[in-house]
Tab-separated table of C-alpha atoms in Angstrom:
chain	number	residue	atom	x	y	z
A	1	MET	CA	-41.729	-29.301	-30.473
A	2	LYS	CA	-40.537	-25.649	-30.525
A	3	ASP	CA	-42.505	-24.909	-27.465
A	4	GLU	CA	-41.399	-28.177	-25.707
A	5	ASP	CA	-37.288	-26.985	-26.931
A	6	LYS	CA	-37.904	-23.690	-25.611
A	7	THR	CA	-39.220	-24.961	-22.350
A	8	LYS	CA	-36.276	-27.141	-21.973
A	9	GLU	CA	-34.082	-24.264	-22.759
A	10	GLN	CA	-35.482	-22.309	-20.042
A	11	LEU	CA	-35.553	-24.990	-17.639
A	12	ILE	CA	-32.012	-25.513	-18.349
A	13	ASN	CA	-31.227	-21.820	-17.881
A	14	GLU	CA	-32.758	-21.636	-14.783
A	15	LEU	CA	-31.088	-24.685	-13.369
A	16	MET	CA	-27.479	-23.291	-14.074
A	17	GLU	CA	-29.016	-19.564	-12.529
A	18	LEU	CA	-29.749	-21.827	-9.686
A	19	LYS	CA	-26.555	-23.607	-9.852
A	20	LYS	CA	-24.750	-20.027	-10.313
A	21	ARG	CA	-26.619	-18.801	-6.915
A	22	PHE	CA	-25.597	-21.785	-4.923
A	23	ALA	CA	-21.868	-21.585	-5.634
A	24	GLU	CA	-22.004	-17.592	-4.865
A	25	MET	CA	-24.007	-18.867	-1.415
A	26	ALA	CA	-21.319	-21.472	-0.445
A	27	GLU	CA	-18.768	-18.505	-1.521
A	28	SER	CA	-20.647	-16.412	1.279
A	29	MET	CA	-20.981	-18.934	3.926
A	30	ILE	CA	-17.097	-19.745	3.495
A	31	GLU	CA	-16.867	-16.150	3.879
A	32	LEU	CA	-18.317	-15.407	6.383
A	33	LYS	CA	-17.164	-18.652	8.316
A	34	GLU	CA	-13.446	-17.178	7.829
A	35	LYS	CA	-14.708	-14.105	9.506
A	36	GLY	CA	-16.295	-15.575	12.128
A	37	LYS	CA	-12.884	-17.323	12.782
A	38	GLN	CA	-11.000	-14.512	12.626
A	39	LEU	CA	-13.546	-12.598	15.181
A	40	VAL	CA	-13.388	-15.673	17.128
A	41	GLU	CA	-9.384	-15.121	17.267
A	42	TYR	CA	-9.447	-11.179	17.638
A	43	GLU	CA	-11.863	-12.105	20.578
A	44	LYS	CA	-8.936	-14.299	22.068
A	45	LEU	CA	-6.080	-12.161	21.430
A	46	SER	CA	-7.982	-9.303	23.384
A	47	ALA	CA	-8.107	-11.577	26.168
A	48	LEU	CA	-5.204	-12.772	26.222
A	49	GLY	CA	-3.529	-9.616	25.986
A	50	ARG	CA	-5.753	-8.110	29.231
A	51	LEU	CA	-4.512	-11.493	30.690
A	52	THR	CA	-1.264	-10.988	29.919
A	53	ALA	CA	-1.185	-7.345	31.293
A	54	HIS	CA	-2.961	-8.377	34.527
A	55	VAL	CA	-0.185	-11.460	35.058
A	56	ALA	CA	2.602	-8.740	34.097
A	57	HIS	CA	1.660	-6.928	36.688
A	58	GLU	CA	1.238	-9.083	39.395
A	59	ILE	CA	4.893	-10.728	38.952
A	60	ARG	CA	6.281	-7.091	38.612
A	61	ASN	CA	6.017	-6.124	42.210
A	62	PRO	CA	7.682	-9.507	43.653
A	63	ILE	CA	10.237	-9.376	41.322
A	64	THR	CA	11.121	-5.607	41.976
A	65	VAL	CA	11.461	-6.747	45.830
A	66	ILE	CA	13.785	-9.135	45.063
A	67	GLY	CA	15.831	-7.206	42.955
A	68	GLY	CA	15.696	-4.222	45.994
A	69	LEU	CA	16.585	-6.748	48.751
A	70	ALA	CA	19.609	-8.395	46.545
A	71	LYS	CA	21.242	-4.956	45.903
A	72	LYS	CA	20.527	-4.111	49.859
A	73	LEU	CA	22.208	-7.232	51.235
A	74	GLU	CA	24.992	-6.918	48.545
A	75	LYS	CA	26.457	-4.007	50.664
A	76	SER	CA	26.795	-6.533	53.983
A	77	ILE	CA	28.962	-9.331	51.656
A	78	PRO	CA	32.583	-8.634	50.852
A	79	THR	CA	33.542	-8.230	47.072
A	80	GLY	CA	34.778	-11.520	45.461
A	81	THR	CA	32.934	-13.900	47.613
A	82	LYS	CA	30.660	-16.725	46.007
A	83	GLU	CA	27.886	-14.808	47.926
A	84	ARG	CA	28.376	-11.591	46.591
A	85	GLU	CA	28.361	-13.378	42.794
A	86	ASP	CA	25.127	-14.790	43.717
A	87	LEU	CA	23.446	-11.687	44.490
A	88	GLU	CA	24.951	-9.687	41.953
A	89	LEU	CA	23.810	-12.478	39.360
A	90	ILE	CA	20.015	-12.188	41.143
A	91	PHE	CA	20.083	-8.635	40.987
A	92	LEU	CA	20.581	-8.653	36.948
A	93	GLU	CA	18.334	-11.223	36.383
A	94	ALA	CA	15.801	-9.335	38.202
A	95	LYS	CA	16.588	-6.281	36.736
A	96	ARG	CA	16.194	-8.316	33.285
A	97	LEU	CA	12.995	-9.684	34.380
A	98	GLU	CA	11.805	-6.233	35.002
A	99	GLU	CA	12.539	-4.962	31.872
A	100	LEU	CA	10.724	-7.802	29.887
A	101	LEU	CA	7.633	-7.225	32.118
A	102	ARG	CA	7.972	-3.434	31.014
A	103	ASP	CA	7.962	-4.365	27.065
A	104	VAL	CA	5.005	-6.667	28.093
A	105	LEU	CA	3.000	-4.466	29.605
A	106	TYR	CA	3.566	-1.691	26.833
A	107	PHE	CA	2.494	-4.410	24.107
A	108	SER	CA	-0.294	-5.610	25.606
A	109	SER	CA	-1.506	-1.384	26.238
A	110	LYS	CA	-2.537	1.007	23.404
A	111	PRO	CA	0.351	3.568	23.630
A	112	PHE	CA	-0.479	7.311	24.169
A	113	PHE	CA	2.213	9.536	22.249
A	114	HIS	CA	3.016	13.065	23.887
A	115	ARG	CA	3.997	14.839	20.338
A	116	VAL	CA	6.985	17.221	20.645
A	117	GLU	CA	9.180	18.661	17.656
A	118	HIS	CA	12.320	17.351	18.043
A	119	ASP	CA	15.937	17.035	16.261
A	120	ILE	CA	16.020	13.384	15.436
A	121	ASN	CA	19.936	14.164	15.201
A	122	GLU	CA	20.275	14.797	18.742
A	123	ILE	CA	17.963	12.078	19.753
A	124	ILE	CA	20.054	10.037	17.854
A	125	ASP	CA	23.638	11.379	19.542
A	126	GLU	CA	21.641	10.850	22.895
A	127	SER	CA	21.228	7.343	22.171
A	128	LEU	CA	24.864	6.693	20.934
A	129	ASN	CA	26.266	8.060	24.227
A	130	VAL	CA	24.637	5.251	26.242
A	131	TYR	CA	26.374	2.576	23.953
A	132	LEU	CA	30.013	4.175	24.372
A	133	ASP	CA	31.587	1.840	26.556
A	134	ALA	CA	30.171	-0.989	24.530
A	135	PHE	CA	31.261	-0.140	21.206
A	136	VAL	CA	34.729	0.134	22.857
A	137	GLU	CA	33.825	-3.582	24.350
A	138	HIS	CA	32.898	-5.046	21.028
A	139	SER	CA	35.496	-3.249	19.173
A	140	ILE	CA	32.526	-1.427	16.795
A	141	GLY	CA	33.399	1.749	14.944
A	142	VAL	CA	30.645	4.116	14.681
A	143	ASN	CA	29.688	6.485	11.412
A	144	LYS	CA	27.463	9.463	11.698
A	145	CYS	CA	26.210	10.566	7.912
A	146	PHE	CA	23.160	12.986	9.612
A	147	GLY	CA	21.834	15.063	7.023
A	148	ASN	CA	20.092	18.640	7.171
A	149	VAL	CA	16.647	17.137	8.063
A	150	PRO	CA	13.579	18.829	9.391
A	151	ARG	CA	12.353	18.837	12.901
A	152	ILE	CA	9.682	16.415	13.371
A	153	TYR	CA	6.711	15.823	15.810
A	154	ILE	CA	7.550	13.044	17.907
A	155	ASP	CA	7.462	11.326	21.616
A	156	LYS	CA	11.239	11.876	22.194
A	157	ASN	CA	10.879	9.293	25.056
A	158	HIS	CA	9.308	6.350	22.097
A	159	VAL	CA	11.334	7.119	19.486
A	160	THR	CA	14.299	7.002	21.628
A	161	ALA	CA	13.419	3.378	23.113
A	162	ALA	CA	12.909	2.342	19.730
A	163	ILE	CA	16.600	3.491	18.453
A	164	LYS	CA	18.086	2.239	21.377
A	165	ASN	CA	16.815	-1.523	21.036
A	166	LEU	CA	17.686	-1.223	17.153
A	167	ILE	CA	21.523	-0.030	18.364
A	168	SER	CA	21.401	-2.645	20.827
A	169	ASN	CA	20.463	-5.256	18.418
A	170	ALA	CA	23.436	-4.298	16.031
A	171	ILE	CA	25.750	-4.770	18.961
A	172	GLU	CA	24.833	-8.145	19.408
A	173	ALA	CA	24.746	-8.726	15.572
A	174	MET	CA	28.517	-7.880	15.588
A	175	PRO	CA	30.109	-10.304	18.136
A	176	GLN	CA	33.479	-9.904	16.383
A	177	GLY	CA	33.551	-6.290	15.546
A	178	GLY	CA	32.786	-4.144	12.976
A	179	THR	CA	30.548	-0.779	11.675
A	180	LEU	CA	27.720	0.651	12.890
A	181	THR	CA	26.200	3.161	10.502
A	182	ILE	CA	23.386	5.801	10.866
A	183	THR	CA	22.228	8.260	8.150
A	184	THR	CA	19.489	10.533	8.523
A	185	GLU	CA	17.570	11.856	5.506
A	186	ARG	CA	14.566	13.050	3.654
A	187	ASP	CA	12.704	10.993	1.580
A	188	PHE	CA	9.693	11.042	-0.408
A	189	VAL	CA	7.407	7.594	-0.244
A	190	ASN	CA	4.368	7.063	-2.231
A	191	GLY	CA	3.819	11.024	-2.325
A	192	LYS	CA	4.273	11.502	1.322
A	193	ASN	CA	7.634	13.365	2.922
A	194	PHE	CA	9.660	11.576	5.454
A	195	VAL	CA	12.549	12.081	7.551
A	196	SER	CA	14.149	8.607	7.709
A	197	THR	CA	16.789	7.198	10.186
A	198	LYS	CA	18.574	3.886	8.476
A	199	ILE	CA	20.994	1.912	11.160
A	200	THR	CA	23.110	-0.200	9.429
A	201	ASP	CA	25.133	-2.932	10.594
A	202	THR	CA	27.925	-5.151	9.254
A	203	GLY	CA	26.823	-8.052	11.345
A	204	VAL	CA	25.695	-11.639	11.245
A	205	GLY	CA	22.545	-10.535	8.936
A	206	ILE	CA	18.985	-12.267	8.994
A	207	SER	CA	18.038	-14.904	6.818
A	208	GLU	CA	15.076	-14.324	4.352
A	209	ASP	CA	12.568	-17.167	6.052
A	210	LYS	CA	13.446	-14.766	9.266
A	211	ILE	CA	12.923	-11.657	7.887
A	212	ARG	CA	9.165	-12.211	7.592
A	213	ILE	CA	8.670	-13.070	11.228
A	214	ILE	CA	11.236	-10.641	12.824
A	215	PHE	CA	8.079	-8.575	14.057
A	216	GLU	CA	6.679	-11.133	15.760
A	217	PRO	CA	6.408	-11.067	19.680
A	218	PHE	CA	9.221	-13.149	21.445
A	219	PHE	CA	10.748	-13.830	18.067
A	220	THR	CA	14.904	-13.362	18.464
A	221	THR	CA	17.594	-13.085	15.972
A	222	LYS	CA	20.562	-12.206	18.613
A	223	VAL	CA	23.150	-14.322	18.500
A	224	THR	CA	23.512	-16.422	21.807
A	225	LYS	CA	19.629	-17.491	21.334
A	226	LYS	CA	19.361	-17.160	25.126
A	227	GLU	CA	16.782	-14.242	25.186
A	228	MET	CA	13.390	-13.795	23.470
A	229	TRP	CA	12.511	-10.125	23.140
A	230	LEU	CA	9.427	-8.066	22.402
A	231	GLY	CA	12.310	-4.997	21.258
A	232	LEU	CA	11.590	-5.057	17.429
A	233	PRO	CA	7.737	-5.471	17.875
A	234	ILE	CA	7.643	-2.406	20.013
A	235	ALA	CA	10.091	-0.475	17.999
A	236	LYS	CA	7.566	-1.355	14.972
A	237	ARG	CA	4.747	-0.104	16.700
A	238	MET	CA	5.855	2.893	17.749
A	239	VAL	CA	6.967	4.033	14.365
A	240	GLU	CA	3.775	3.199	13.145
A	241	GLY	CA	1.990	5.329	15.907
A	242	HIS	CA	3.191	8.216	14.587
A	243	GLY	CA	2.268	7.357	11.272
A	244	GLY	CA	5.312	5.530	9.973
A	245	PHE	CA	6.406	2.598	8.945
A	246	ILE	CA	9.709	0.687	9.082
A	247	ARG	CA	11.813	-1.529	6.676
A	248	VAL	CA	14.330	-4.051	6.890
A	249	ASP	CA	16.853	-5.122	4.561
A	250	SER	CA	19.549	-7.818	5.095
A	251	SER	CA	22.221	-10.546	3.804
A	252	VAL	CA	23.327	-13.266	5.658
A	253	GLY	CA	27.185	-12.714	6.562
A	254	LYS	CA	27.177	-8.969	5.552
A	255	GLY	CA	24.741	-7.407	7.459
A	256	SER	CA	21.136	-5.362	8.381
A	257	THR	CA	19.794	-2.372	7.855
A	258	PHE	CA	16.658	-0.906	9.813
A	259	SER	CA	14.877	1.913	8.544
A	260	LEU	CA	12.244	4.308	10.413
A	261	TYR	CA	10.134	6.907	8.651
A	262	PHE	CA	8.416	9.611	10.170
A	263	PRO	CA	6.027	11.268	8.395
A	264	LEU	CA	6.825	15.438	8.196
A	265	ARG	CA	4.133	17.301	9.726
A	266	GLY	CA	1.328	18.566	6.993
A	267	THR	CA	2.248	15.974	4.315
């Protein structure tokens, strides 16, 4: 009987071991299936990106021609007429579409960064100057809290585009006026040194559920809800392309702060 009990015990142990192995195999199969799905989705997204870039290129040329013709025809039509207003609208819409296509082309391609040592405070000053009229028009005050930060190696064009986008978003978020504050300082995050640029508005703010998706392509937080943009995803991509990161803090009805962190060289 003892031998029989021992044989039964061994059989039970073997069955338990087989059950465990089957469970492990099932888990592995599920993981492989998920990885297969992810690979298929990645290939689909890659193909979609190539298709998007091709379509954007094809559309960009006729839109440029339309805008150019509209601008040319303006000169032959008297100011104040309905025809002149229509042409001006055509020109503005063509320009807006060109800007959107430019963003689509950038987002669907791998950006190239030409990094040179720059003073981030100077770049911000130059960016703010572009919006001086808009600040007056929208009754927005500007506070500059620039720290004595070291120069950083960045692509000026890319970083300027990201900062301009965030300034533009801040203006849109304050339709009744408000205050725009831009702060630069040296930060130490996760054992690394960064120069941060924080852009704060006193606008409408962003709800918690939307903060999770604001960096998704074509999501918009604009008050008018009429336009869908790639601005925030591009800004995020630009900052991360420099080895940095972007954070957002926001409260509905109080405003938002977008923080860009650029690493110091050698850290």
